[in-house]
Short mmCIF file of C-alpha atoms in Angstrom, two decimals:
data_model
loop_
_atom_site.label_atom_id
_atom_site.label_comp_id
_atom_site.label_asym_id
_atom_site.label_seq_id
_atom_site.Cartn_x
_atom_site.Cartn_y
_atom_site.Cartn_z
CA MET A 1 208.68 181.23 4.79
CA SER A 2 210.23 177.77 4.68
CA GLU A 3 207.45 176.20 6.78
CA GLN A 4 204.93 177.41 4.21
CA ARG A 5 206.98 175.85 1.36
CA ALA A 6 206.99 172.51 3.17
CA THR A 7 203.27 172.68 3.95
CA ASP A 8 202.44 173.67 0.37
CA ALA A 9 204.49 170.73 -0.95
CA LEU A 10 202.77 168.35 1.46
CA GLU A 11 199.38 169.64 0.38
CA ALA A 12 200.30 169.25 -3.30
CA SER A 13 201.55 165.69 -2.67
CA GLY A 14 198.07 164.37 -1.91
CA LEU A 15 199.47 162.54 1.13
CA THR A 16 197.60 162.48 4.40
CA TYR A 17 199.61 164.54 6.87
CA LYS A 18 199.37 166.16 10.27
CA ILE A 19 201.44 169.18 11.29
CA THR A 20 202.67 169.24 14.89
CA ARG A 21 204.16 172.33 16.50
CA HIS A 22 206.21 172.10 19.67
CA GLY A 23 208.98 173.98 21.44
CA ARG A 24 212.64 173.08 21.21
CA VAL A 25 213.41 169.58 22.40
CA GLY A 26 216.60 168.25 23.94
CA SER A 27 216.47 164.59 22.96
CA LEU A 28 215.01 162.07 20.57
CA ALA A 29 212.66 160.84 23.33
CA GLU A 30 211.38 164.39 23.93
CA ALA A 31 210.81 164.94 20.22
CA ALA A 32 208.95 161.63 19.91
CA ALA A 33 206.74 162.45 22.91
CA ALA A 34 205.98 165.93 21.56
CA ARG A 35 205.02 164.50 18.17
CA GLY A 36 203.13 161.47 19.50
CA VAL A 37 205.29 158.87 17.75
CA GLU A 38 207.92 156.30 18.71
CA PRO A 39 211.57 157.44 18.67
CA ARG A 40 212.27 155.19 15.67
CA ASP A 41 209.55 157.06 13.75
CA ILE A 42 211.29 160.45 14.05
CA ILE A 43 213.06 160.67 10.72
CA LYS A 44 216.29 162.58 10.30
CA THR A 45 216.54 164.09 6.83
CA LEU A 46 220.25 164.45 6.14
CA VAL A 47 221.83 166.22 3.20
CA VAL A 48 224.81 164.32 1.82
CA ARG A 49 227.26 165.64 -0.75
CA ARG A 50 228.18 163.14 -3.43
CA GLY A 51 230.28 165.56 -5.47
CA GLU A 52 230.58 169.21 -6.40
CA GLY A 53 227.00 170.52 -6.67
CA ASP A 54 225.63 166.96 -6.31
CA PHE A 55 223.61 166.28 -3.19
CA LEU A 56 220.99 163.84 -2.00
CA PHE A 57 218.62 163.40 0.91
CA VAL A 58 219.12 160.44 3.22
CA LEU A 59 216.21 159.46 5.47
CA VAL A 60 217.38 157.86 8.71
CA PRO A 61 215.12 156.49 11.48
CA GLY A 62 215.62 158.24 14.82
CA ASP A 63 217.15 155.23 16.54
CA ARG A 64 219.65 154.59 13.74
CA GLU A 65 222.65 156.32 12.16
CA ILE A 66 224.10 156.38 8.67
CA SER A 67 226.54 153.60 7.91
CA TRP A 68 228.97 155.50 5.70
CA PRO A 69 230.54 152.29 4.29
CA LYS A 70 227.08 150.96 3.30
CA LEU A 71 226.05 154.28 1.73
CA ARG A 72 229.33 154.63 -0.20
CA ALA A 73 228.99 151.05 -1.47
CA LEU A 74 225.39 151.66 -2.56
CA LEU A 75 226.36 154.79 -4.46
CA GLY A 76 229.59 153.34 -5.84
CA VAL A 77 231.73 156.19 -4.53
CA ASN A 78 234.79 156.39 -2.31
CA ARG A 79 233.92 159.67 -0.65
CA LEU A 80 230.77 161.29 0.71
CA SER A 81 230.44 164.20 3.08
CA MET A 82 227.89 166.27 4.89
CA PRO A 83 227.96 169.91 3.86
CA ASP A 84 228.29 172.60 6.49
CA LYS A 85 225.10 174.25 7.69
CA ASP A 86 225.35 177.20 5.27
CA VAL A 87 225.78 174.98 2.21
CA ALA A 88 222.95 172.69 3.38
CA GLN A 89 220.68 175.73 3.65
CA ASP A 90 221.79 177.05 0.25
CA VAL A 91 221.02 173.77 -1.53
CA THR A 92 217.71 172.99 0.23
CA GLY A 93 216.33 176.34 1.37
CA TYR A 94 216.05 174.95 4.91
CA GLU A 95 218.12 175.42 8.06
CA ARG A 96 219.77 172.33 9.50
CA GLY A 97 217.28 170.73 11.91
CA THR A 98 214.31 171.70 9.73
CA ILE A 99 215.31 170.01 6.45
CA THR A 100 212.73 168.01 4.56
CA PRO A 101 212.50 166.81 0.96
CA PHE A 102 209.08 168.50 0.82
CA GLY A 103 209.46 171.97 -0.64
CA SER A 104 213.23 171.83 -0.95
CA THR A 105 214.53 174.41 -3.41
CA THR A 106 216.03 171.48 -5.38
CA ALA A 107 214.39 168.06 -5.66
CA TRP A 108 217.48 166.03 -4.79
CA PRO A 109 217.30 162.20 -4.98
CA VAL A 110 216.10 160.49 -1.80
CA ILE A 111 217.58 157.35 -0.25
CA ALA A 112 215.66 155.85 2.66
CA ASP A 113 216.77 153.18 5.06
CA MET A 114 215.03 149.85 4.55
CA ASP A 115 213.96 149.91 8.22
CA LEU A 116 211.28 152.43 7.15
CA THR A 117 209.43 149.85 5.07
CA GLY A 118 207.43 146.73 5.73
CA ASP A 119 204.54 148.12 7.80
CA PRO A 120 201.74 149.66 5.73
CA GLN A 121 200.22 151.19 8.90
CA ARG A 122 203.41 152.94 10.04
CA THR A 123 203.55 156.70 10.26
CA ILE A 124 206.73 158.72 10.44
CA SER A 125 207.51 162.27 11.50
CA LEU A 126 209.70 164.51 9.33
CA GLY A 127 210.87 168.07 9.78
CA ALA A 128 208.56 170.58 8.14
CA GLY A 129 210.73 173.58 7.35
CA ALA A 130 210.90 175.34 10.72
CA HIS A 131 212.24 174.53 14.17
CA GLY A 132 209.62 172.79 16.31
CA VAL A 133 207.41 171.99 13.32
CA ALA A 134 206.97 168.44 12.04
CA ALA A 135 204.80 166.56 9.59
CA THR A 136 203.53 163.11 10.44
CA VAL A 137 202.90 161.12 7.27
CA PRO A 138 202.27 157.51 6.21
CA ALA A 139 205.72 155.95 5.78
CA GLU A 140 205.30 153.78 2.69
CA ALA A 141 203.13 156.26 0.76
CA THR A 142 205.63 159.02 1.52
CA LEU A 143 208.60 156.97 0.33
CA ALA A 144 206.70 156.12 -2.86
CA HIS A 145 205.78 159.78 -3.41
CA LEU A 146 209.43 160.81 -2.97
CA ASP A 147 210.51 158.01 -5.33
CA ALA A 148 212.96 157.03 -2.60
CA GLN A 149 215.56 154.39 -3.23
CA ILE A 150 215.21 151.90 -0.36
CA ALA A 151 218.43 150.33 0.90
CA ASP A 152 220.26 149.05 3.97
CA ILE A 153 222.20 152.20 4.79
CA THR A 154 222.09 152.46 8.58
CA ASP A 155 223.16 150.78 11.80
CA LEU A 156 221.49 150.89 15.19
CA GLN A 157 222.70 153.86 17.19
CA ALA A 158 224.92 152.99 20.10
CA PRO A 159 223.11 153.61 23.42
#
């Protein structure tokens, strides 16, 4: 089961984590309330295709969205895309909406938005391999564990 893979990877990481289970949610605010965090602390783990067979994880705070020009400039490429849901599942082992770097079938590189850093007390909530299951983890320790490249890659989401 994909939830078990994520939980096993979290356990092996040595990070402090808390698993939260909740029903389907219809908004960022509902997800944040169900997980006991602020909307900005719900982290979207997006799979981005850099080239044929070359993917990466992009960690985006809940209240922000990828800035494709910033991400392309950072990576030095002219084109990036998001794979369809079947390809995303094939390359991570997780369904869209449950994707996490923890326990992915391939350890793709991780790029995290710089907004996730700067507060050693901050916790964030990531998907944990199944719908309605999330892991709340310390932000900076998690980014260090994932060897995430930190960069300015997002813009505030339009209201």
